[in-house]
GROMACS .gro file of C-alpha atoms in nm:
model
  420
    1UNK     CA    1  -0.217   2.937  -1.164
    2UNK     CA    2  -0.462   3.004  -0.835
    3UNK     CA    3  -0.415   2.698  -0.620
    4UNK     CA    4  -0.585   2.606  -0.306
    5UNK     CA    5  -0.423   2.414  -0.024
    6UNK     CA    6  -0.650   2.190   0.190
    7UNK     CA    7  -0.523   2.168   0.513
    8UNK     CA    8  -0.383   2.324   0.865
    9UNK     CA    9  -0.071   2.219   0.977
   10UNK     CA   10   0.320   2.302   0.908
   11UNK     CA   11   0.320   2.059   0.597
   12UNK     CA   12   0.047   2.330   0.453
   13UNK     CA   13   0.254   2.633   0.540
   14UNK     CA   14   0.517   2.469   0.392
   15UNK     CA   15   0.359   2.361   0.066
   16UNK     CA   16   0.218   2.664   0.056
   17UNK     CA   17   0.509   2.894   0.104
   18UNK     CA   18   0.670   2.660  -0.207
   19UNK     CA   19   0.382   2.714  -0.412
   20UNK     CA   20   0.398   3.123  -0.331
   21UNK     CA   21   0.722   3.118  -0.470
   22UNK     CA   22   0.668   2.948  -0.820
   23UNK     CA   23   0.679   3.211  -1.078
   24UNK     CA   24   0.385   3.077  -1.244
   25UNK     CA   25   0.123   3.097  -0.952
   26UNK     CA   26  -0.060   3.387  -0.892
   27UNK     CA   27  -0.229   3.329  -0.548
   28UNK     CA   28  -0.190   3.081  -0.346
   29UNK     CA   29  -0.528   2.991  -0.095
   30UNK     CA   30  -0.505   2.732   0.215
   31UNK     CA   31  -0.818   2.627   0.403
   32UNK     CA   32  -0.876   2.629   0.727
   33UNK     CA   33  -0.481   2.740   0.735
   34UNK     CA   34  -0.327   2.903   1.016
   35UNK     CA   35  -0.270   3.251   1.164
   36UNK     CA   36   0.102   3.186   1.066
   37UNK     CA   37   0.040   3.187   0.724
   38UNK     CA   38  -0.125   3.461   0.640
   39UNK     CA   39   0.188   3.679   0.475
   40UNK     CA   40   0.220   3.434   0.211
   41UNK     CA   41  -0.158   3.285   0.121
   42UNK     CA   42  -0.483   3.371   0.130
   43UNK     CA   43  -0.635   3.199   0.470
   44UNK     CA   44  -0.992   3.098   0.455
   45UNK     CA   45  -1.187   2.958   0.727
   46UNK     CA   46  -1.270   2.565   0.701
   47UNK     CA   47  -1.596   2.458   0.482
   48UNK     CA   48  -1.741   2.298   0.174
   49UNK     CA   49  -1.398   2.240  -0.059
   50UNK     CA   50  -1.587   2.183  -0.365
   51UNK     CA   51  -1.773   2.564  -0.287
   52UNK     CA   52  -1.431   2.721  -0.176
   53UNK     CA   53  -1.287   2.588  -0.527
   54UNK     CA   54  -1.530   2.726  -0.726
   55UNK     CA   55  -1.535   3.102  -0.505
   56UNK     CA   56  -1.126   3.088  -0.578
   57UNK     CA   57  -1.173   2.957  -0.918
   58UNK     CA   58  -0.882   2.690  -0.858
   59UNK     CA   59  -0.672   2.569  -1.114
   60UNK     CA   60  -0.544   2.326  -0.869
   61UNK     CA   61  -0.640   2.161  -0.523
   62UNK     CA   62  -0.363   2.037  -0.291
   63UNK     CA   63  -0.497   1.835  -0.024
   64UNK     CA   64  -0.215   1.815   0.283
   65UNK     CA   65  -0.413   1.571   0.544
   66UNK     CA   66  -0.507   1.214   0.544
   67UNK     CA   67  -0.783   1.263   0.718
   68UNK     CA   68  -0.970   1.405   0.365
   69UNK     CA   69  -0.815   1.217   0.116
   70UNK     CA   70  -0.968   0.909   0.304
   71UNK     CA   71  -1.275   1.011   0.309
   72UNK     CA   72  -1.322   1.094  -0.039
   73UNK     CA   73  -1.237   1.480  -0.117
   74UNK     CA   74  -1.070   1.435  -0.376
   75UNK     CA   75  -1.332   1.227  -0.523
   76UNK     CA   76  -1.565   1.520  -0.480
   77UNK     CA   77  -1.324   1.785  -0.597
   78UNK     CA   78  -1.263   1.563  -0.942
   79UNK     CA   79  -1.627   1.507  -1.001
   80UNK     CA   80  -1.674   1.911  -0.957
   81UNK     CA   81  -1.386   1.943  -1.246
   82UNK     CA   82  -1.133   2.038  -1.043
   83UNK     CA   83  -0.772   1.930  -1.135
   84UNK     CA   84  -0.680   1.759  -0.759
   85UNK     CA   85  -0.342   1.623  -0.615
   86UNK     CA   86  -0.430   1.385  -0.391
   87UNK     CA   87  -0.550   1.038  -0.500
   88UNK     CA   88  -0.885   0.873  -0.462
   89UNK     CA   89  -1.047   0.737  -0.144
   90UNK     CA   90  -1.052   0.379  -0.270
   91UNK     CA   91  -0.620   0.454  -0.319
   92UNK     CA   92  -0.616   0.633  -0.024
   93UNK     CA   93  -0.654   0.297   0.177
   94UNK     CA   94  -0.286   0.272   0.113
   95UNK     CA   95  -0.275   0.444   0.432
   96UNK     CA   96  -0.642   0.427   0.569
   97UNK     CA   97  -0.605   0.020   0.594
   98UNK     CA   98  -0.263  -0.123   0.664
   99UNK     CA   99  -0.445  -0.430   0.542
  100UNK     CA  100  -0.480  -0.341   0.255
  101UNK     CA  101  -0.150  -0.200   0.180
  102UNK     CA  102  -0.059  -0.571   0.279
  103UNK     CA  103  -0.265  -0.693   0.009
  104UNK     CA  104  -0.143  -0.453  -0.260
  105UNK     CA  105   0.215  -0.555  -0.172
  106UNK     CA  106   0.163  -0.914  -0.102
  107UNK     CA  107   0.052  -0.930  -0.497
  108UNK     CA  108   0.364  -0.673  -0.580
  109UNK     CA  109   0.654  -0.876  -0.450
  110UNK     CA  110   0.739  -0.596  -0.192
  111UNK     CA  111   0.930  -0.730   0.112
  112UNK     CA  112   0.720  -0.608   0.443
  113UNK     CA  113   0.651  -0.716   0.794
  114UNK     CA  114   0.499  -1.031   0.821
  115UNK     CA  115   0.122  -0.898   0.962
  116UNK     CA  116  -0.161  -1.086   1.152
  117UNK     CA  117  -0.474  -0.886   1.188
  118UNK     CA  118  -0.639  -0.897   1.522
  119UNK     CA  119  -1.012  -0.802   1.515
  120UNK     CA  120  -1.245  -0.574   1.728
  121UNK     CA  121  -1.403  -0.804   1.968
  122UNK     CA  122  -1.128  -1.071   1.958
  123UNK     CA  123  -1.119  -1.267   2.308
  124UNK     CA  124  -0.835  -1.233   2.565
  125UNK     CA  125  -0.746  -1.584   2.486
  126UNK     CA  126  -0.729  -1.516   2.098
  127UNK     CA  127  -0.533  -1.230   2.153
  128UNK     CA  128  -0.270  -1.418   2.349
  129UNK     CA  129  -0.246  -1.677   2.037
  130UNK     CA  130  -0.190  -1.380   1.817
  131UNK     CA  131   0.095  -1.201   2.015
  132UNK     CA  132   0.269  -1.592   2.003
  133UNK     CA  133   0.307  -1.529   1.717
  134UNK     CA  134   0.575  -1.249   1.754
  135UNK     CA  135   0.814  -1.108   1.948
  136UNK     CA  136   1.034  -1.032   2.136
  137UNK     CA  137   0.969  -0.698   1.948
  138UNK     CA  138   0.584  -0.646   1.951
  139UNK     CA  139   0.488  -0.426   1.696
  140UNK     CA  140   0.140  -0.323   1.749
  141UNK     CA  141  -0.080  -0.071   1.505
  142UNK     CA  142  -0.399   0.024   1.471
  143UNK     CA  143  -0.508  -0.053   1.156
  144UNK     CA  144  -0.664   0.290   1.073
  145UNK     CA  145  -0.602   0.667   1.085
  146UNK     CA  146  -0.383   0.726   1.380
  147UNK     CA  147  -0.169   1.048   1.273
  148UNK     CA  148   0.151   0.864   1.311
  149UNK     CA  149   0.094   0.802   1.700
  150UNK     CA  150  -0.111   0.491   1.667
  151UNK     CA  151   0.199   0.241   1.622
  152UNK     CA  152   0.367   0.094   1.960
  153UNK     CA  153   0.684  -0.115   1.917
  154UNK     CA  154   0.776  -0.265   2.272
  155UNK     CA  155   0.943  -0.587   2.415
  156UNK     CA  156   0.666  -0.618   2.709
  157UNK     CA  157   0.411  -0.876   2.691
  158UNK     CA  158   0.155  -0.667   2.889
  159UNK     CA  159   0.216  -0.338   2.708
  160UNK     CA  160   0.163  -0.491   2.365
  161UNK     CA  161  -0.190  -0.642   2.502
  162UNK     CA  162  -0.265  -0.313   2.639
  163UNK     CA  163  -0.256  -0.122   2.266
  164UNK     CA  164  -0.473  -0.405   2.160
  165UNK     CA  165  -0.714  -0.333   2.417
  166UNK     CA  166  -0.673   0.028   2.389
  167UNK     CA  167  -0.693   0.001   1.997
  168UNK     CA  168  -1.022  -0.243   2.008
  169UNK     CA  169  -1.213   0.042   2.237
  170UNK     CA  170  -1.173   0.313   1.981
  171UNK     CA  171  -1.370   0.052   1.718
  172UNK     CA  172  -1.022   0.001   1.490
  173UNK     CA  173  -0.867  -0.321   1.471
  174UNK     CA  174  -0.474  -0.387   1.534
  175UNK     CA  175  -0.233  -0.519   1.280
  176UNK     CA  176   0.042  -0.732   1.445
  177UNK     CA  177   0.407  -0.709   1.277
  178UNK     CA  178   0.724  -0.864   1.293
  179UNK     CA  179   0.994  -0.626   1.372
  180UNK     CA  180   1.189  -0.462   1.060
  181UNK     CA  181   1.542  -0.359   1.227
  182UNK     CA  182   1.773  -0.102   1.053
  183UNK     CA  183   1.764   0.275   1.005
  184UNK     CA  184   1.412   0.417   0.852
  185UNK     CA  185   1.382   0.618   0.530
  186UNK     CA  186   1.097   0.818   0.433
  187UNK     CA  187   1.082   0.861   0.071
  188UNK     CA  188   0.822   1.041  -0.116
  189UNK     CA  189   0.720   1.003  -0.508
  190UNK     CA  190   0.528   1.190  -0.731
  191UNK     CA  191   0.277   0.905  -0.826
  192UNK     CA  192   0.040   0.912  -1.192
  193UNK     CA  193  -0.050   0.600  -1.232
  194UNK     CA  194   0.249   0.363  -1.334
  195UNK     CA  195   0.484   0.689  -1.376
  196UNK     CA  196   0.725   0.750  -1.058
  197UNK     CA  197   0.895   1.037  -0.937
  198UNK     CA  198   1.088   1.047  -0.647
  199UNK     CA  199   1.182   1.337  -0.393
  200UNK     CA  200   1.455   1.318  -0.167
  201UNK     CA  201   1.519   1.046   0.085
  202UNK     CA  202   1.443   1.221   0.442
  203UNK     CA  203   1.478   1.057   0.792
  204UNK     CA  204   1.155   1.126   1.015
  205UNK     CA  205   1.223   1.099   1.447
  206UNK     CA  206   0.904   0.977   1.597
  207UNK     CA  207   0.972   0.964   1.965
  208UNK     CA  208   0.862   1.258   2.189
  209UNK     CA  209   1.225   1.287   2.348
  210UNK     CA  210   1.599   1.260   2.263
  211UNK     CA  211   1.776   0.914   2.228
  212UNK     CA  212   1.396   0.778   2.084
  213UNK     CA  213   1.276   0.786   2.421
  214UNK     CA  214   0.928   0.840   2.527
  215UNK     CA  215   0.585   0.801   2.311
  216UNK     CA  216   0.540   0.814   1.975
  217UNK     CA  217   0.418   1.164   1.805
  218UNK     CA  218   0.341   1.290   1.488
  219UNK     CA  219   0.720   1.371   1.438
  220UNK     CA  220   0.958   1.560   1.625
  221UNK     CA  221   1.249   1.670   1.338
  222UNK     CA  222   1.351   1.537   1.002
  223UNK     CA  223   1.689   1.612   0.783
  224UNK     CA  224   1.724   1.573   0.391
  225UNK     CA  225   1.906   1.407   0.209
  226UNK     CA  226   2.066   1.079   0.428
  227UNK     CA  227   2.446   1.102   0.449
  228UNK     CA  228   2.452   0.696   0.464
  229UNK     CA  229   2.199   0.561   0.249
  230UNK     CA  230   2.398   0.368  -0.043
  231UNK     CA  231   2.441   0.528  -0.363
  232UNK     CA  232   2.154   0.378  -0.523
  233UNK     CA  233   1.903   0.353  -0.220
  234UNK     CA  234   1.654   0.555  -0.350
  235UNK     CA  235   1.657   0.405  -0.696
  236UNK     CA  236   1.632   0.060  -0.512
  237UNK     CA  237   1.340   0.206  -0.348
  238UNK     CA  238   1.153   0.318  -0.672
  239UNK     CA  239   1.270  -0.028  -0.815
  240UNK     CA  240   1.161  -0.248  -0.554
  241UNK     CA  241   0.899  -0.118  -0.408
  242UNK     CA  242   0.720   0.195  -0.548
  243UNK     CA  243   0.720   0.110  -0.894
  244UNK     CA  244   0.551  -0.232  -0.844
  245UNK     CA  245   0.335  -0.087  -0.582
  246UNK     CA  246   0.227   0.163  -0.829
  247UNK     CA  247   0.185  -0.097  -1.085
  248UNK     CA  248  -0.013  -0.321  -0.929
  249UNK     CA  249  -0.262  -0.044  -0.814
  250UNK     CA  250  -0.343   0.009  -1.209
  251UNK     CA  251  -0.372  -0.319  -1.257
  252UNK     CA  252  -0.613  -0.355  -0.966
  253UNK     CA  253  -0.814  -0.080  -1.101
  254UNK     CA  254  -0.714   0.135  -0.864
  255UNK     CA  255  -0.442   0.386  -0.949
  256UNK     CA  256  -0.291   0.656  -0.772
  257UNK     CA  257  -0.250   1.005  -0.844
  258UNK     CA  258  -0.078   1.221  -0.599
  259UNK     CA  259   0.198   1.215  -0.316
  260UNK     CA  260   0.297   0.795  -0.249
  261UNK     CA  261   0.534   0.789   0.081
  262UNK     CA  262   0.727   0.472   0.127
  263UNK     CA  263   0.795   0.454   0.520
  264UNK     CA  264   1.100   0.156   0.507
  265UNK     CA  265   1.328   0.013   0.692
  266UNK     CA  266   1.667  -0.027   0.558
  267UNK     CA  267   1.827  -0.407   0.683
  268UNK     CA  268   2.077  -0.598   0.598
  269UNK     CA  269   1.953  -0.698   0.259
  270UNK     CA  270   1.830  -0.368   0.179
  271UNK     CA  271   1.458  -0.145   0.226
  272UNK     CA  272   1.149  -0.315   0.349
  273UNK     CA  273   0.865  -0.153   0.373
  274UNK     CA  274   0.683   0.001   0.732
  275UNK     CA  275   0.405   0.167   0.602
  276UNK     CA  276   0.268   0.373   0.337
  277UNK     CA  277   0.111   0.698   0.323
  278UNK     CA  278  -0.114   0.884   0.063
  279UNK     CA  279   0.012   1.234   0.108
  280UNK     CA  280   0.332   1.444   0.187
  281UNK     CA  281   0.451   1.343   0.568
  282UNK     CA  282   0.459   1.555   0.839
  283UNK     CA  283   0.770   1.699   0.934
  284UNK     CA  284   0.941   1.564   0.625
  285UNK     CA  285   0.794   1.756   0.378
  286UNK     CA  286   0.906   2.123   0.553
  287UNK     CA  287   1.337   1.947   0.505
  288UNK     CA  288   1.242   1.836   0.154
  289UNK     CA  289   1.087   2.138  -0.017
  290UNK     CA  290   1.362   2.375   0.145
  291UNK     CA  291   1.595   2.166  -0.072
  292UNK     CA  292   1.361   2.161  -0.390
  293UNK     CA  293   1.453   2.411  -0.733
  294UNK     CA  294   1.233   2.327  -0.929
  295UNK     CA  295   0.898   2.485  -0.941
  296UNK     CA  296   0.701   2.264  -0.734
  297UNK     CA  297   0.366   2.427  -0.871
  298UNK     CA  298   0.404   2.281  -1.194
  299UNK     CA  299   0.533   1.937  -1.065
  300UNK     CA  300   0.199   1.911  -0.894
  301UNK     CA  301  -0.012   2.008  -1.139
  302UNK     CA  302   0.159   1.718  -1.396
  303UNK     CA  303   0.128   1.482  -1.184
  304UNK     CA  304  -0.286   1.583  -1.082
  305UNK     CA  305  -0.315   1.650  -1.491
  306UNK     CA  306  -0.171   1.327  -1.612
  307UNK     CA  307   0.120   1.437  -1.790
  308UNK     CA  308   0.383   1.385  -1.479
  309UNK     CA  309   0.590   1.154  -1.765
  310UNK     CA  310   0.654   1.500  -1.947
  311UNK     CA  311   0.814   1.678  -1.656
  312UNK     CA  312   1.101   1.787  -1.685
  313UNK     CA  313   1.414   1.647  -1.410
  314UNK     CA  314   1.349   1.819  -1.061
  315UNK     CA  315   1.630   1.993  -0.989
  316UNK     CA  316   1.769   2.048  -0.614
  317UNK     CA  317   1.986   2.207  -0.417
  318UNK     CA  318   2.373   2.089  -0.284
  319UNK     CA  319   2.372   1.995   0.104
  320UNK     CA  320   2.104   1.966   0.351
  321UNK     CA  321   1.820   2.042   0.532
  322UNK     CA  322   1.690   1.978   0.857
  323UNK     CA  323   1.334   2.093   1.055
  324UNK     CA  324   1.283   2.072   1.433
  325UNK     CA  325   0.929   2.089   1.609
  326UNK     CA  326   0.881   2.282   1.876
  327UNK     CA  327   0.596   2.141   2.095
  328UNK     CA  328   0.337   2.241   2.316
  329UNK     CA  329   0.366   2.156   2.678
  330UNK     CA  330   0.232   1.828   2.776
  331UNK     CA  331   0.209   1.653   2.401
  332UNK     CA  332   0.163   1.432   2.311
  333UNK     CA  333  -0.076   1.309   2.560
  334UNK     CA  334  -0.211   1.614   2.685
  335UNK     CA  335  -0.085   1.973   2.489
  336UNK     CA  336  -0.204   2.280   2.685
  337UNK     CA  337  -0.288   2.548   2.423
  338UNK     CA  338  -0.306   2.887   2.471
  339UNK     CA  339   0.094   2.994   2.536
  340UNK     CA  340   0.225   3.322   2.370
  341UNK     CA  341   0.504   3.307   2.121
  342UNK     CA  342   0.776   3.545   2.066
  343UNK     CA  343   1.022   3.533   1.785
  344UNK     CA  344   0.799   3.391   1.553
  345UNK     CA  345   0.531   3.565   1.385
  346UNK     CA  346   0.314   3.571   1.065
  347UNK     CA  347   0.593   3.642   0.807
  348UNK     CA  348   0.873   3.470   0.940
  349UNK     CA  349   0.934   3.240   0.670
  350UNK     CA  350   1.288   3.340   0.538
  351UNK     CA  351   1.391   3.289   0.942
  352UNK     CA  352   1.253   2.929   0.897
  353UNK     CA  353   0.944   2.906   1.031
  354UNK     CA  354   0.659   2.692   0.941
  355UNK     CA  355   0.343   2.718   1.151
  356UNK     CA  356   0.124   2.437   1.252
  357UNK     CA  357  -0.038   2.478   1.590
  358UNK     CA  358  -0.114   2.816   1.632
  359UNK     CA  359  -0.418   3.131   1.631
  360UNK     CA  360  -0.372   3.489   1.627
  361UNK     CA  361  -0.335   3.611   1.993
  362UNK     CA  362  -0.709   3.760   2.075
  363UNK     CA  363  -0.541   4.152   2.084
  364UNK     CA  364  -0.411   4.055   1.754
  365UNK     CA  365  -0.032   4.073   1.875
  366UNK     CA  366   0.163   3.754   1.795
  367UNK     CA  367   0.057   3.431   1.807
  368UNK     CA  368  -0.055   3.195   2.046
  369UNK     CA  369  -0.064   2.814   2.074
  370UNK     CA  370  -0.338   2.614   1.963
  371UNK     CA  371  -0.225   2.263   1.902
  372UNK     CA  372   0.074   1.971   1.977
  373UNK     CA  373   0.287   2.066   1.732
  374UNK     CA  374   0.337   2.425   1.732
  375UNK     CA  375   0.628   2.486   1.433
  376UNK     CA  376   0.844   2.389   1.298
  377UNK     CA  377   1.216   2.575   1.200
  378UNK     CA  378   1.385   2.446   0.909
  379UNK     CA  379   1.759   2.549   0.746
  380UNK     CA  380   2.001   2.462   0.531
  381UNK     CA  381   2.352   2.427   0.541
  382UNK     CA  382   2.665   2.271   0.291
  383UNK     CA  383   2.708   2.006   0.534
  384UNK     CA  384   2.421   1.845   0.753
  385UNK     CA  385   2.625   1.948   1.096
  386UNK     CA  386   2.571   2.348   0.922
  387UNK     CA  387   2.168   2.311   0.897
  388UNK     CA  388   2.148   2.144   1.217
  389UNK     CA  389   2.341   2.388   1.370
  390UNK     CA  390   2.143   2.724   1.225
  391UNK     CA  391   1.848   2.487   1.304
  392UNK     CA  392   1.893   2.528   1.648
  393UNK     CA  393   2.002   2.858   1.639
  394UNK     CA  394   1.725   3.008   1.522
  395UNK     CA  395   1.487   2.764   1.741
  396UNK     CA  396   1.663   2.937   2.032
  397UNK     CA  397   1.554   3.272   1.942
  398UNK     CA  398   1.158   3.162   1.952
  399UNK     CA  399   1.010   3.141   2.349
  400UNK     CA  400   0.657   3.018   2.428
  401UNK     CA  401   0.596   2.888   2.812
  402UNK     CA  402   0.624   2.494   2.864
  403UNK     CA  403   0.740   2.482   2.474
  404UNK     CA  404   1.011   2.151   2.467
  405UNK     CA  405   1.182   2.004   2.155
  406UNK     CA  406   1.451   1.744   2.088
  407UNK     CA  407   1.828   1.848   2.081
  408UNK     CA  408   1.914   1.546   1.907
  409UNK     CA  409   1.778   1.585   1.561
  410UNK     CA  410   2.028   1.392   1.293
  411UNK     CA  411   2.265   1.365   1.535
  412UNK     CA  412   2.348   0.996   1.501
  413UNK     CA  413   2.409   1.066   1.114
  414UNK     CA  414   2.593   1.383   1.190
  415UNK     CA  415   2.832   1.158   1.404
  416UNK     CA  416   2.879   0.875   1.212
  417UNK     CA  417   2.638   0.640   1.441
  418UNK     CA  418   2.375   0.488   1.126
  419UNK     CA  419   2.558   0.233   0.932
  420UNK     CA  420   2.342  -0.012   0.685
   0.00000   0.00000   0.00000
């Protein structure tokens, strides 16, 4: 199998690396890639997908971002005969509307957030009516693409009317939501249609610094499985809320094919749901696959072929995993680019690296920064104190100027602190 990898960041490297080591692909090709993944794929520069298909001769299209899948690449790739994972642009709006995820679970029977939608061009005054409506956790979103940083959950008055206004000048409406307390879960399934297939439950932490202090970013660290989800959490999950999100898409006429990610909440009476996404999340996805057996290859191609129900059981490994970021100076607000990186090169996947942010240096020695997120280490371990503890190890041998990451990754479920 050739397969081609749409996308950029350390989610692609790590797909792709998976992918490189299925015995039944023969090349693996990302596009636009990175400089940091060029020992284990073929990088190509970014253009036409459909064109790049054809000059690979793809047997299958991953698409990694959002960004595309919203905007209808998959569409394009499908109509071009391409077999694509990665659903439709009318399913993407699972995550390119968090109205209409509302919708699609209002009809399901899925416990969410209670939502009010608060328009571009709303007055002051009908603003103020809708934040009455809440509180004293304000949970503010824009109610489009945002790459994970668009959400702002606060107990001030004035900062929840400043997202608004912030929001309403980049042309998006806001979604308004009650606040969902317990731990969060990130759970992703293999979706085809009204056939389910879940992954491993991962935890996700958002905030820039340690203790979930500072602004939301794309992601800062995630750890696989969760030592204190119950038993049967993620089959409560598929029960509850995939499966009759994934059910009610068919019957709506519009069913998904691809990666479904169920952002929850896990309360008192059990997961409710934060979001939705319509691809693999970013840093999840570099914990989960570390801890995958089975060939992940031929998992995607089932479920982008329509025979996912005749997959065999995905097998995975015993213990953990766990990914930290390590950041460019100044994100999220403001990353400077451009810093050199030592202990972490092109190649370096075995040590644990997955690249995301970065361009060959301009002598062609090393790489250099070129975005937020820079990369990502991941590692295992028997217990989830071993993988956070190699983790960091190995994070400590990589230097790049103004580079910061949090210490803290798992460490409230590595010492007991998340209880549900």
């Amino acid at each position: 199998m050739r397969i081609l990898v749409i996308g950029n960041g350390a989610r692609e490297h790590a797909l792709a690396y998976s992918l490189s080591r299925d015995s039944q692909v023969t090349e693996v090709h990302v596009s636009p890639g990175n400089a940091g993944m060029s020992a284990i794929a073929n990088v190509h520069p970014e253009g036409d997908p459909v064109d790049l298909a054809r000059e690979v001769d793809a047997d299958l299209i991953v698409i990694g971002p959002e960004i595309p899948l919203v905007a209808g690449v998959a569409d394009d790739l499908r109509e071009a005969g391409f077999a694509v994972f990665g659903p439709s642009a009318q399913a993407a709006q699972i995550e390119g509307s968090k109205k209409f995820a509302k919708d699609v679970m209002e009809r399901a029977g899925v416990k969410t957030a209670r939502a009010e939608q608060v328009a571009v061009g709303a007055s002051t005054e009908e603003i103020d009516a809708a934040l009455a409506h809440f509180g004293p956790m304000y949970v503010v979103k824009d109610d489009g693409l945002a790459g994970g940083k668009g959400v702002v959950v606060t107990d001030s008055l004035d900062a929840a009317r400043e997202h608004i206004e912030a929001v309403h000048a980049g042309g998006n409406p806001v979604l308004l939501e009650s606040f969902l307390d317990g731990p969060e879960v990130s759970l992703f399934c293999l979706v085809d249609g009204e056939t389910v297939v879940p992954l491993l439950p991962a935890q996700d932490h958002k905030r820039v610094g340690d203790n979930d202090e500072g602004p939301n970013t794309g992601g800062m660290g995630a750890y696989t499985p969760l030592p204190w989800l119950p038993e049967d959490g993620v089959q409560r999950i598929v029960d509850e809320v995939v499966q009759p999100v994934a059910s009610q898409m068919v019957a709506d006429g519009v069913p998904f094919n691809g990666l479904l990610y169920a952002g929850l909440a896990w309360g008192s009476e059990g997961p409710s749901v934060v979001e939705f996404n319509c691809r693999f999340g970013d840093p999840e996805t570099q914990a989960v696959l570390e801890m995958l057996e089975s060939p992940l290859g031929q998992a995607l191609y089932a479920t982008a072929t329509g025979t996912l129900s005749e997959l065999q059981a995905l097998e995975w490994k015993d213990g953990y995993a766990l990914t930290v970021v390590l950041a460019a100076e100044g994100y999220p607000e403001a990353p400077k680019t451009g810093a050199p990186i030592t202990g972490a090169e092109a190649g370096s996947e075995a040590q644990g690296v997955r690249a995301a942010g970065v361009k060959a240096a301009e002598d062609g020695a090393g790489l250099v920064s070129s975005g937020g997120r820079v990369l990502n280490v991941v590692a295992t371990g028997a217990t989830l104190e071993e993988a956070r503890d190699k983790a960091y190890e190995q994070l400590r041998k990589i230097e790049m100027p103004g580079g910061h990451y949090r210490s803290d990754i798992a460490l409230p479920a590595v010492e007991g602190r998340i209880t549900v």
